Amino acid sequence: MSKKSEKGIVGGLRRHMAIAKRTTLLYGGIFSLSLLFLSVFITWNLSGLQQNSMRRQLMDTVTNIRTHLEAGEEFNDDTLAQLLDNKYVEVSVYSFAENRTYSNFVGEIPPFIRQSGPLPPKEEICGEEDDDDDED
């Protein structure tokens, strides 16, 4: 080896280090990188599985509530609690007809969800207009 190729940190380490130490550092580095990539891969996959599971539970909850409402059965807070498969899912259903919110909360209602007053009419929120008013 020429002196030019031995300059710098890597060249200096090669010159003063035994082959056993170099081999140990090489295998240690490869092992560390392998563990890092494996950890990132497992974390990413577990996160995706957990998100899919939560999404599936929420869709099942929405389907249960929608089926109950479409059947025209009575709806109240107790009914909402019975419709939930997962009791730790917090759900609020707003009825435009009754201007009322039905809620199922695990703990205390968070302050940002509390409503200070009644909501505006459905037409203002959804932008729908009543065709019945035009006939009068």
XYZ file of N, CA, C and O in Angstrom:
544
model
N 0.837 -1.184 0.000
C 0.000 0.000 0.000
C 0.877 1.240 0.000
O 1.886 1.295 0.670
N 0.406 2.226 -0.709
C 1.160 3.471 -0.724
C 0.741 4.328 0.457
O -0.299 4.116 1.065
N 1.575 5.335 0.754
C 1.278 6.217 1.875
C 0.073 7.093 1.580
O -0.615 7.515 2.488
N -0.214 7.371 0.309
C -1.363 8.196 -0.035
C -2.680 7.501 0.334
O -3.607 8.123 0.793
N -2.776 6.217 0.108
C -4.018 5.506 0.406
C -4.210 5.299 1.896
O -5.301 5.001 2.344
N -3.144 5.445 2.683
C -3.252 5.249 4.120
C -3.538 6.538 4.868
O -3.663 6.524 6.075
N -3.698 7.640 4.174
C -3.996 8.896 4.845
C -5.470 8.929 5.247
O -6.302 8.278 4.639
N -5.769 9.726 6.223
C -7.147 9.882 6.675
C -7.450 8.951 7.831
O -6.604 8.195 8.306
N -8.690 9.024 8.281
C -9.091 8.251 9.468
C -9.096 6.760 9.176
O -8.556 5.963 9.931
N -9.728 6.372 8.062
C -9.827 4.952 7.751
C -8.445 4.354 7.492
O -8.126 3.269 7.971
N -7.645 5.071 6.752
C -6.300 4.567 6.467
C -5.474 4.449 7.734
O -4.730 3.489 7.912
N -5.616 5.417 8.638
C -4.880 5.372 9.898
C -5.326 4.216 10.775
O -4.519 3.581 11.455
N -6.628 3.944 10.755
C -7.133 2.826 11.551
C -6.659 1.492 10.981
O -6.350 0.575 11.726
N -6.623 1.389 9.658
C -6.175 0.139 9.044
C -4.713 -0.151 9.385
O -4.325 -1.284 9.590
N -3.926 0.898 9.407
C -2.493 0.710 9.615
C -2.183 0.268 11.042
O -1.295 -0.545 11.263
N -2.956 0.793 12.031
C -2.627 0.534 13.432
C -3.511 -0.528 14.068
O -3.379 -0.786 15.256
N -4.394 -1.142 13.311
C -5.332 -2.084 13.900
C -5.043 -3.493 13.391
O -4.791 -3.707 12.210
N -5.157 -4.437 14.299
C -4.945 -5.836 13.929
C -6.135 -6.327 13.119
O -7.227 -5.767 13.174
N -5.916 -7.379 12.376
C -6.977 -7.927 11.523
C -8.166 -8.393 12.349
O -9.322 -8.281 11.918
N -7.938 -8.904 13.551
C -9.028 -9.373 14.416
C -9.926 -8.200 14.816
O -11.155 -8.320 14.831
N -9.333 -7.063 15.131
C -10.119 -5.890 15.519
C -10.906 -5.352 14.323
O -12.056 -4.948 14.458
N -10.284 -5.331 13.167
C -10.981 -4.847 11.966
C -12.170 -5.741 11.640
O -13.257 -5.272 11.316
N -11.948 -7.050 11.732
C -13.033 -8.002 11.462
C -14.158 -7.834 12.482
O -15.337 -7.856 12.130
N -13.808 -7.657 13.731
C -14.813 -7.457 14.780
C -15.633 -6.200 14.515
O -16.863 -6.209 14.634
N -14.983 -5.108 14.163
C -15.699 -3.867 13.859
C -16.587 -4.024 12.630
O -17.720 -3.521 12.597
N -16.107 -4.720 11.617
C -16.898 -4.934 10.417
C -18.163 -5.734 10.732
O -19.276 -5.342 10.368
N -18.020 -6.850 11.423
C -19.185 -7.672 11.773
C -20.106 -6.930 12.741
O -21.339 -7.041 12.648
N -19.542 -6.182 13.665
C -20.362 -5.391 14.593
C -21.176 -4.332 13.860
O -22.352 -4.113 14.155
N -20.560 -3.683 12.890
C -21.270 -2.674 12.100
C -22.381 -3.287 11.269
O -23.499 -2.763 11.205
N -22.081 -4.403 10.624
C -23.097 -5.084 9.815
C -24.252 -5.550 10.705
O -25.428 -5.395 10.360
N -23.947 -6.106 11.856
C -24.976 -6.571 12.785
C -25.837 -5.405 13.281
O -27.058 -5.506 13.341
N -25.190 -4.285 13.617
C -25.929 -3.105 14.097
C -26.865 -2.563 13.023
O -28.023 -2.238 13.301
N -26.387 -2.469 11.787
C -27.243 -2.000 10.693
C -28.399 -2.971 10.435
O -29.532 -2.537 10.175
N -28.108 -4.256 10.523
C -29.171 -5.245 10.338
C -30.246 -5.100 11.402
O -31.445 -5.145 11.106
N -29.844 -4.925 12.653
C -30.811 -4.732 13.735
C -31.620 -3.449 13.537
O -32.825 -3.425 13.788
N -30.963 -2.397 13.094
C -31.651 -1.133 12.852
C -32.714 -1.298 11.766
O -33.870 -0.906 11.953
N -32.348 -1.882 10.641
C -33.314 -2.084 9.555
C -34.449 -3.010 9.974
O -35.611 -2.761 9.655
N -34.136 -4.072 10.699
C -35.152 -5.003 11.161
C -36.124 -4.315 12.130
O -37.339 -4.504 12.040
N -35.611 -3.504 13.026
C -36.456 -2.783 13.984
C -37.385 -1.808 13.275
O -38.576 -1.723 13.600
N -36.860 -1.076 12.316
C -37.685 -0.132 11.562
C -38.763 -0.882 10.787
O -39.936 -0.483 10.787
N -38.420 -1.989 10.165
C -39.373 -2.781 9.392
C -40.488 -3.330 10.281
O -41.678 -3.233 9.942
N -40.151 -3.887 11.426
C -41.153 -4.453 12.338
C -42.050 -3.357 12.891
O -43.273 -3.513 12.953
N -41.475 -2.231 13.303
C -42.267 -1.126 13.828
C -43.241 -0.610 12.780
O -44.419 -0.368 13.068
N -42.787 -0.459 11.557
C -43.632 0.048 10.471
C -44.785 -0.919 10.189
O -45.930 -0.507 10.033
N -44.506 -2.221 10.155
C -45.554 -3.207 9.897
C -46.551 -3.308 11.039
O -47.756 -3.413 10.809
N -46.090 -3.289 12.284
C -47.003 -3.355 13.422
C -47.901 -2.124 13.477
O -49.078 -2.217 13.809
N -47.349 -0.975 13.154
C -48.144 0.248 13.117
C -49.244 0.149 12.066
O -50.397 0.514 12.319
N -48.904 -0.368 10.904
C -49.898 -0.549 9.847
C -50.984 -1.539 10.244
O -52.171 -1.309 9.994
N -50.604 -2.637 10.881
C -51.588 -3.620 11.333
C -52.525 -3.021 12.373
O -53.737 -3.250 12.344
N -51.968 -2.253 13.290
C -52.783 -1.630 14.333
C -53.748 -0.607 13.724
O -54.919 -0.550 14.098
N -53.286 0.185 12.788
C -54.164 1.161 12.144
C -55.281 0.473 11.369
O -56.430 0.920 11.409
N -54.975 -0.615 10.675
C -56.010 -1.363 9.950
C -57.036 -1.950 10.905
O -58.235 -1.949 10.617
N -56.578 -2.456 12.039
C -57.493 -3.015 13.027
C -58.416 -1.936 13.593
O -59.632 -2.153 13.714
N -57.866 -0.774 13.913
C -58.689 0.322 14.436
C -59.679 0.799 13.384
O -60.855 1.050 13.689
N -59.234 0.907 12.140
C -60.112 1.349 11.057
C -61.261 0.363 10.863
O -62.415 0.750 10.686
N -60.962 -0.939 10.940
C -61.989 -1.970 10.793
C -63.000 -1.893 11.945
O -64.206 -1.994 11.724
N -62.537 -1.682 13.171
C -63.433 -1.561 14.313
C -64.336 -0.338 14.178
O -65.535 -0.407 14.479
N -63.776 0.770 13.731
C -64.586 1.978 13.560
C -65.624 1.795 12.458
O -66.768 2.235 12.599
N -65.248 1.145 11.368
C -66.205 0.905 10.288
C -67.317 -0.043 10.745
O -68.483 0.146 10.385
N -66.985 -1.045 11.547
C -68.009 -1.940 12.092
C -68.970 -1.176 12.994
O -70.183 -1.398 12.958
N -68.441 -0.265 13.797
C -69.274 0.546 14.678
C -70.214 1.422 13.868
O -71.409 1.513 14.150
N -69.689 2.064 12.845
C -70.519 2.919 11.985
C -71.600 2.088 11.301
O -72.763 2.505 11.214
N -71.258 0.899 10.831
C -72.230 0.025 10.177
C -73.336 -0.391 11.148
O -74.516 -0.387 10.791
N -72.962 -0.737 12.387
C -73.967 -1.101 13.394
C -74.932 0.045 13.655
O -76.146 -0.152 13.720
N -74.407 1.248 13.811
C -75.254 2.417 14.088
C -76.138 2.721 12.882
O -77.341 2.974 13.031
N -75.566 2.689 11.691
C -76.336 2.981 10.480
C -77.471 1.968 10.295
O -78.601 2.326 9.968
N -77.188 0.685 10.516
C -78.214 -0.354 10.388
C -79.349 -0.117 11.373
O -80.523 -0.236 11.025
N -78.991 0.241 12.606
C -80.002 0.507 13.634
C -80.852 1.720 13.261
O -82.076 1.697 13.414
N -80.229 2.760 12.763
C -80.973 3.963 12.387
C -81.858 3.717 11.170
O -82.987 4.222 11.103
N -81.379 2.963 10.203
C -82.165 2.681 9.002
C -83.366 1.786 9.309
O -84.364 1.815 8.592
N -83.249 0.981 10.377
C -84.372 0.136 10.776
C -85.479 0.963 11.424
O -86.594 0.473 11.602
N -85.181 2.202 11.798
C -86.183 3.095 12.378
C -86.464 2.821 13.842
O -87.491 3.259 14.366
N -85.583 2.117 14.515
C -85.777 1.816 15.924
C -85.400 3.016 16.782
O -84.721 3.936 16.340
N -85.863 2.986 18.030
C -85.588 4.098 18.959
C -84.084 4.192 19.215
O -83.392 3.185 19.328
N -83.612 5.404 19.312
C -82.175 5.630 19.497
C -81.960 6.529 20.698
O -82.557 7.599 20.808
N -81.128 6.083 21.628
C -80.760 6.902 22.785
C -79.351 6.506 23.224
O -78.711 5.669 22.589
N -78.887 7.106 24.315
C -77.511 6.851 24.766
C -77.304 5.383 25.154
O -76.244 4.817 24.915
N -78.311 4.770 25.761
C -78.185 3.353 26.147
C -78.114 2.449 24.916
O -77.339 1.501 24.875
N -78.928 2.756 23.906
C -78.890 1.987 22.658
C -77.533 2.119 22.000
O -76.975 1.145 21.495
N -76.995 3.330 22.016
C -75.673 3.561 21.429
C -74.618 2.721 22.131
O -73.767 2.110 21.492
N -74.689 2.652 23.452
C -73.719 1.848 24.208
C -73.840 0.367 23.865
O -72.839 -0.350 23.800
N -75.063 -0.102 23.604
C -75.261 -1.516 23.256
C -74.774 -1.832 21.844
O -74.367 -2.951 21.565
N -74.832 -0.852 20.956
C -74.418 -1.080 19.563
C -72.906 -1.152 19.393
O -72.420 -1.642 18.388
N -72.160 -0.659 20.350
C -70.704 -0.622 20.228
C -70.109 -1.994 20.514
O -70.380 -2.599 21.549
N -69.298 -2.497 19.582
C -68.589 -3.754 19.811
C -67.440 -3.544 20.784
O -67.181 -4.353 21.646
N -66.743 -2.444 20.624
C -65.618 -2.094 21.477
C -66.072 -0.978 22.400
O -66.352 0.132 21.966
N -66.150 -1.259 23.673
C -66.657 -0.276 24.632
C -65.708 0.903 24.823
O -66.062 1.884 25.456
N -64.501 0.817 24.294
C -63.537 1.905 24.438
C -63.549 2.863 23.252
O -62.744 3.770 23.180
N -64.469 2.636 22.305
C -64.626 3.554 21.182
C -65.605 4.635 21.621
O -66.702 4.332 22.079
N -65.194 5.883 21.510
C -66.059 6.990 21.898
C -66.787 7.499 20.658
O -66.165 7.823 19.658
N -68.127 7.534 20.738
C -68.948 7.870 19.585
C -69.938 8.966 19.960
O -70.497 8.960 21.055
N -70.140 9.885 19.023
C -71.194 10.893 19.140
C -72.010 10.862 17.858
O -71.457 10.882 16.768
N -73.338 10.788 18.011
C -74.243 10.782 16.867
C -75.153 11.984 17.022
O -75.809 12.147 18.054
N -75.192 12.833 16.003
C -76.031 14.030 16.053
C -77.289 13.805 15.226
O -77.225 13.378 14.075
N -78.438 14.074 15.823
C -79.720 13.946 15.136
C -80.194 15.333 14.728
O -80.475 16.183 15.575
N -80.269 15.568 13.407
C -80.768 16.854 12.916
C -82.246 17.023 13.249
O -82.700 18.119 13.540
N -83.001 15.929 13.194
C -84.436 16.003 13.447
C -84.736 16.430 14.887
O -85.641 17.218 15.136
N -83.956 15.906 15.824
C -84.188 16.217 17.237
C -83.274 17.318 17.747
O -83.424 17.747 18.886
N -82.314 17.742 16.937
C -81.306 18.729 17.346
C -80.659 18.303 18.662
O -80.547 19.063 19.613
N -80.220 17.037 18.686
C -79.666 16.457 19.902
C -78.476 15.581 19.545
O -78.442 14.966 18.479
N -77.514 15.521 20.451
C -76.341 14.675 20.283
C -76.420 13.513 21.255
O -76.610 13.708 22.455
N -76.289 12.308 20.728
C -76.214 11.110 21.559
C -74.739 10.740 21.657
O -74.051 10.635 20.654
N -74.280 10.516 22.890
C -72.846 10.295 23.081
C -72.588 9.098 23.964
O -73.374 8.770 24.847
N -71.455 8.477 23.712
C -70.958 7.408 24.555
C -69.483 7.694 24.791
O -68.679 7.570 23.877
N -69.140 8.115 25.984
C -67.758 8.447 26.305
C -67.261 7.534 27.406
O -67.998 7.223 28.340
N -66.015 7.144 27.277
C -65.410 6.273 28.279
C -65.191 7.040 29.575
O -65.495 6.561 30.645
N -64.689 8.232 29.470
C -64.421 9.054 30.648
C -65.213 10.339 30.586
O -66.327 10.377 30.081
N -64.612 11.387 31.074
C -65.257 12.694 31.047
C -65.206 13.268 29.636
O -64.240 13.063 28.906
N -66.255 13.996 29.251
C -66.305 14.576 27.911
C -65.222 15.656 27.808
O -65.165 16.558 28.631
N -64.354 15.559 26.802
C -63.310 16.567 26.643
C -63.909 17.947 26.367
O -64.965 18.046 25.733
N -63.261 19.011 26.823
C -63.817 20.357 26.660
C -63.991 20.774 25.201
O -64.894 21.526 24.895
N -63.169 20.291 24.291
C -63.291 20.724 22.906
C -64.479 20.072 22.206
O -64.875 20.510 21.137
N -65.101 19.061 22.813
C -66.269 18.421 22.211
C -67.561 19.027 22.760
O -68.577 19.030 22.097
N -67.502 19.552 23.961
C -68.703 20.134 24.557
C -69.241 21.242 23.670
O -68.502 22.056 23.140
N -70.551 21.277 23.540
C -71.183 22.296 22.707
C -71.752 23.382 23.606
O -72.376 23.107 24.614
N -71.558 24.620 23.190
C -72.039 25.740 24.001
C -73.512 26.026 23.753
O -74.168 26.661 24.544
N -74.044 25.577 22.644
C -75.443 25.827 22.332
C -75.896 24.919 21.216
O -75.143 24.068 20.735
N -77.142 25.085 20.764
C -77.630 24.227 19.677
C -76.907 24.513 18.373
O -76.437 25.622 18.130
N -76.823 23.501 17.561
C -76.180 23.641 16.260
C -77.114 24.360 15.294
O -78.330 24.333 15.456
N -76.569 24.988 14.265
C -77.420 25.618 13.253
C -78.211 24.569 12.485
O -77.861 23.388 12.501
N -79.262 24.974 11.799
C -80.064 24.008 11.038
C -79.228 23.261 9.998
O -78.193 23.742 9.550
N -79.720 22.098 9.624
C -79.016 21.224 8.682
C -78.740 21.932 7.363
O -77.697 21.742 6.750
N -79.650 22.760 6.919
C -79.487 23.441 5.637
C -78.254 24.342 5.629
O -77.545 24.438 4.642
N -77.991 24.985 6.763
C -76.821 25.871 6.833
C -75.516 25.078 6.836
O -74.516 25.519 6.294
N -75.539 23.910 7.464
C -74.318 23.106 7.567
C -74.025 22.405 6.247
O -72.917 22.448 5.731
N -75.032 21.766 5.668
C -74.835 20.949 4.474
C -75.005 21.725 3.184
O -74.666 21.226 2.118
N -75.591 22.921 3.247
C -75.807 23.696 2.040
C -77.018 23.229 1.255
O -77.173 23.567 0.091
N -77.860 22.404 1.886
C -79.060 21.929 1.213
C -80.164 22.965 1.367
O -80.266 23.658 2.371
N -81.006 23.049 0.357
C -82.130 23.963 0.430
C -83.406 23.153 0.389
O -83.503 22.140 -0.298
N -84.418 23.625 1.097
C -85.706 22.958 1.148
C -86.532 23.362 -0.068
O -86.781 24.522 -0.297
N -86.962 22.396 -0.874
C -87.787 22.695 -2.045
C -89.228 22.985 -1.653
O -89.980 23.576 -2.410
N -89.651 22.548 -0.450
C -91.023 22.761 0.010
C -91.300 24.237 0.239
O -92.438 24.694 0.094
N -90.306 25.041 0.605
C -90.497 26.447 0.897
C -90.793 27.233 -0.380
O -91.430 28.260 -0.353
N -90.324 26.742 -1.537
C -90.524 27.477 -2.784
C -91.964 27.393 -3.260
O -92.425 28.253 -4.011
N -92.716 26.369 -2.820
C -94.084 26.203 -3.288
C -95.044 27.164 -2.624
O -96.107 27.425 -3.140
N -94.756 27.693 -1.455
C -95.664 28.582 -0.719
C -95.769 29.936 -1.334
O -95.072 30.576 -1.888
